Amino acid sequence: MDASDILALCKRRGFIWPAFEIYGGVAGMYDYGPLGIAMKNNIIDIWRKAYTLGEGFIEIDGPTIGPEIVFKASGHVDAFSDSIVSCTKCKESFRADHLAKGLHSNPDSLSNEELSKLLRENGVRCPECGGDLTDVEDFNLMFKTTIGPGAGRVGYLRPETAQGIFVDYLHLYRFVREKLPFGVIQIGRGYRNEISPRQGIIRLREFNMMEAELFVDPENKSWPRFDKIKNEKMKLVPNNGDEIEITVGEAVERRMIGNATLAYFMYFTQEFLKTVGIDPNRLRFRQHLQTEMAHYASDCWDAEVLLSYGWTEVVGIADRGCWDLSRHIEYSNADLTAFKKYEEPVEIEREVIKPKYELLGPKFKGKSAKIGKALEEIDPSKIKNGNITIDVDGEKITVGSEFFEIVRIKEKVTGRKIVPHVIEPSHGLDRIFYACLEHAYTQKSDGYVVLRLKPAVAPIKVGVFPLMVKDGLDVRAAEIDERIRMSGIASYYDDSGSIGRRYARMDEIGTPWCITVDYETLKDGTVTIRDRDTTRQVRIHQERIIPTINSLLCGTPFSALEQ
Amino acid sequence: MDASDILALCKRRGFIWPAFEIYGGVAGMYDYGPLGIAMKNNIIDIWRKAYTLGEGFIEIDGPTIGPEIVFKASGHVDAFSDSIVSCTKCKESFRADHLAKGLHSNPDSLSNEELSKLLRENGVRCPECGGDLTDVEDFNLMFKTTIGPGAGRVGYLRPETAQGIFVDYLHLYRFVREKLPFGVIQIGRGYRNEISPRQGIIRLREFNMMEAELFVDPENKSWPRFDKIKNEKMKLVPNNGDEIEITVGEAVERRMIGNATLAYFMYFTQEFLKTVGIDPNRLRFRQHLQTEMAHYASDCWDAEVLLSYGWTEVVGIADRGCWDLSRHIEYSNADLTAFKKYEEPVEIEREVIKPKYELLGPKFKGKSAKIGKALEEIDPSKIKNGNITIDVDGEKITVGSEFFEIVRIKEKVTGRKIVPHVIEPSHGLDRIFYACLEHAYTQKSDGYVVLRLKPAVAPIKVGVFPLMVKDGLDVRAAEIDERIRMSGIASYYDDSGSIGRRYARMDEIGTPWCITVDYETLKDGTVTIRDRDTTRQVRIHQERIIPTINSLLCGTPFSALEQ
């Protein structure tokens, strides 16, 4: 089995297919078909509930287009790029690090100049036509557009949903009643204008993300429920050593993982991935090398799954430190801080400006009260050459030292402002979707395919068949199908071909159970229910179908029906 | 009450707020906050289930960026524009039809030249600075970008999700086993680079859509379940008359509505809007005037709701005819047709080309068999000046009339290819969301606000309060809150301020029920459950909370608990 088998099945049965095919397609763009979107939504649903209902995260949903300043602040305008070379003859473009593979142990770590030199010295030419290559340059990976008419405003399609959360920090901090830690999720599209994407839905120009941003106290990166899971195990590949299986608690104690919150959410990610159907034996966490870390990250672990493409990142769990909030503070002047209370109020001494109101009055007349108030509030460090410039109703007024004195005061302070740090589990939804398919794919020697999807993830839960399309069996089956659908469970009626063919069609798309209406149904109201993975069958009464399916969906083993 | 009250509540409580506020905001862009996204997802869920589980529609989910040719074919590159004027002094831009309001009965119907003349003759100047205005021009409303590096390919952000469905027609027709009618939905972002959007989330540059495309037989626009609803009533404003309340069946019989499928989905839309909380007394269907119809529509009805902004379109239900599929056939050469079987096979006579193989052989040697086959398949109408040009393995070969003859043959034909027509209910999700809030908003004379949202739509279903934060009441309440959340019902624990304040906070965000843990709870395990709309309270046992809430969510009236 390789990716082409999965992609062929996906296209034939309606999970995913290349977008815009009637126009020759666009590299890096796919459509989710009817089965794909149902399965994707099931994964989203499990993830959203785990974070919101399970861990108390809140959710937001913002625009995919953002104004340039947001991505100046986030660093993406300057740093979100790949190294590109183009052919001077056929004009095709390539990622320079891809062409340098095999010529250097780690092409990613080279500068554009070094890459240019490496390619030149090795006589690398255009892989398409053999033409000369240009020098290596940076290519920014954001899709650019214009907001509004005329020259308008430069805008970009977001490369991550995270920035939409950071710029909303003030609203979110207020919503959680100004307490750390708190977590926020966002689910939606991300965009990355790849130079020449291949590899199915592993590398898309438009993709689906599920991101969580946790705002934590930089001095206390603990997590309330950490103790509950500290004895659970994870498979780690730290950047300074070999793969090791270790408990979450020990990984933190031995400082392999930087802090308890990061470790908790790595474990949380592992459990989520297992829940949706990732094989735990093909899952590990690999720590980023210092040289491969994104511009915003101070530590990062990738959840990697083993696919036919090799080990593939599906989730990145990064400690973004104070990078994002600090940058947005710098660019927006907004007060993106949290107030950290001291255990006890502290008495401090500080210098303040004391205005001489008796001199301000005659000089500044009606404005003197406002000027005095502004002076009281401004920090004495702002005094330049003995004068201080203040802002009163939008007017800048310079006040000489004769109008104020500097005094020391004592005051009680109950806490101080801190810039929270951010821990981010960022999920590539399309990759997780694909990994679920690959890990579920089984093929018998005769070519018979069963997709052993987790029932909660399977796009269709129940196939409903009449044994024959006559004697009212089809009418009864169609009624049962409708009743199941109306109860909110996705079912599929099929009366074409032999029962064996119909089971095979359902097995191939991962439908966990099939119900067949036969002549006994007409006599005693019972139907057969068949289990995908064991192919065993049990008779149940038709009135018990919906509660039975619901109970199986909640995890009751099929064998329990056999007793 | 006006829109500013709703928007202020939305921002304060976390339904929606203007996006990128720390950078001064971007006109026409909003964020959904934690309550907003939960409520939006509830609306989506109801809509999706109505169409998929209820009417058997399939769903897809494609990219938001599309290559230029898709929107050339759809007509958007040429026809999706507004008339714009700019100020020659301050460079601000305006919609010309907005500036012409009051100067003409229907500025929308004027050409750019007529609009320019109208504005000039009336001495209209820049509303911002009084400067001179430019001539009126077309401004295309699609956001433009570049796909891939370098000059790349021109791409646009989709103005509607519909085109993603049309270009997938072949996959979808195969998925439904090649039968008409069938329906496809897509839910996601749409983009419209408005010239100067205002009006909260009524006019957004990036918005959320829910679109359904029904592919129907042009000669038979009936719908299977039409008869079930034909005696139900709708309020119509036809384009040639006054508002009328009429049954669905009569509206079709009297040809006010063009066909039964269009009428069925107008009624279906009405019922959906009532389900999510639109007041039926503030809902009507208005038929488009010929001059306001989109370039693709042959008939269109807007579901309009009465808001503080006036009557506002929330859903457009259009008969797009064969416009889209025909255009994509023209631009892509793909065979986007359905095969329509005749009731009986029909014998027809037609002319075909019969190759003279005995002459082809000596002349064309090894290619002669392929040439002969190509000749057999080509339509005789393609003969030009006695010769015919065929395509063999990519090579164009012209064959003279001496190599073939034209013969008449009789054959049985079982059906023919038709281009399906499309009926489209297209929903503006943000507007529906907003309309639900406005229609739910009630304010008592003392300023007390209750949001009477439908329970299925409300972002939080249950508030959980301890009467006091002591004696273990808070611990018990927190346990109950957690148990409710873990069962999949959104609940909210609150222990701050008086019980009255807490009820008020929940009433203001539309939470239908509140549970209070008090001293009796410690004695007998019962809690109070309070109904938002009647403010009545009933005691139930804490073990009955989850089934009770589920039963209320399914529509059991609160009064049933009181018996």
PDB file of C-alpha atoms in Angstrom, chain A residues 84-96 98-100 103 119-120 122-135 195-196 198:
ATOM      1  CA  ILE A  84      13.503  29.827  -4.412  1.00  0.00           C
ATOM      2  CA  VAL A  85      15.399  29.430  -7.678  1.00  0.00           C
ATOM      3  CA  SER A  86      13.896  29.794 -11.121  1.00  0.00           C
ATOM      4  CA  CYS A  87      14.943  28.548 -14.512  1.00  0.00           C
ATOM      5  CA  THR A  88      16.123  31.358 -16.781  1.00  0.00           C
ATOM      6  CA  LYS A  89      14.833  29.418 -19.787  1.00  0.00           C
ATOM      7  CA  CYS A  90      11.466  27.767 -18.985  1.00  0.00           C
ATOM      8  CA  LYS A  91      10.731  30.123 -16.028  1.00  0.00           C
ATOM      9  CA  GLU A  92       9.704  27.209 -13.775  1.00  0.00           C
ATOM     10  CA  SER A  93      10.406  27.769 -10.052  1.00  0.00           C
ATOM     11  CA  PHE A  94      11.781  25.340  -7.478  1.00  0.00           C
ATOM     12  CA  ARG A  95      12.546  25.220  -3.786  1.00  0.00           C
ATOM     13  CA  ALA A  96      16.313  25.620  -3.537  1.00  0.00           C
ATOM     14  CA  HIS A  98      14.833  20.539  -2.542  1.00  0.00           C
ATOM     15  CA  LEU A  99      17.332  20.851  -5.399  1.00  0.00           C
ATOM     16  CA  ALA A 100      20.186  20.798  -2.858  1.00  0.00           C
ATOM     17  CA  LEU A 103      24.501  17.821  -1.806  1.00  0.00           C
ATOM     18  CA  LEU A 119      23.994  24.611  -6.553  1.00  0.00           C
ATOM     19  CA  ARG A 120      26.423  26.380  -8.887  1.00  0.00           C
ATOM     20  CA  ASN A 122      27.528  21.128  -8.264  1.00  0.00           C
ATOM     21  CA  GLY A 123      26.331  22.156 -11.709  1.00  0.00           C
ATOM     22  CA  VAL A 124      22.665  21.814 -10.781  1.00  0.00           C
ATOM     23  CA  ARG A 125      20.406  22.758 -13.701  1.00  0.00           C
ATOM     24  CA  CYS A 126      16.652  23.061 -14.213  1.00  0.00           C
ATOM     25  CA  PRO A 127      15.080  19.634 -13.590  1.00  0.00           C
ATOM     26  CA  GLU A 128      12.396  20.392 -16.193  1.00  0.00           C
ATOM     27  CA  CYS A 129      14.377  21.637 -19.189  1.00  0.00           C
ATOM     28  CA  GLY A 130      18.057  21.659 -18.187  1.00  0.00           C
ATOM     29  CA  GLY A 131      18.258  25.460 -18.354  1.00  0.00           C
ATOM     30  CA  ASP A 132      20.417  27.744 -16.202  1.00  0.00           C
ATOM     31  CA  LEU A 133      19.132  28.587 -12.730  1.00  0.00           C
ATOM     32  CA  THR A 134      18.887  32.049 -11.177  1.00  0.00           C
ATOM     33  CA  ASP A 135      20.464  32.912  -7.827  1.00  0.00           C
ATOM     34  CA  ILE A 195       6.444  27.057  -4.543  1.00  0.00           C
ATOM     35  CA  SER A 196       5.600  23.666  -6.044  1.00  0.00           C
ATOM     36  CA  ARG A 198       3.080  17.784  -4.353  1.00  0.00           C
TER      37      ARG A 198
END
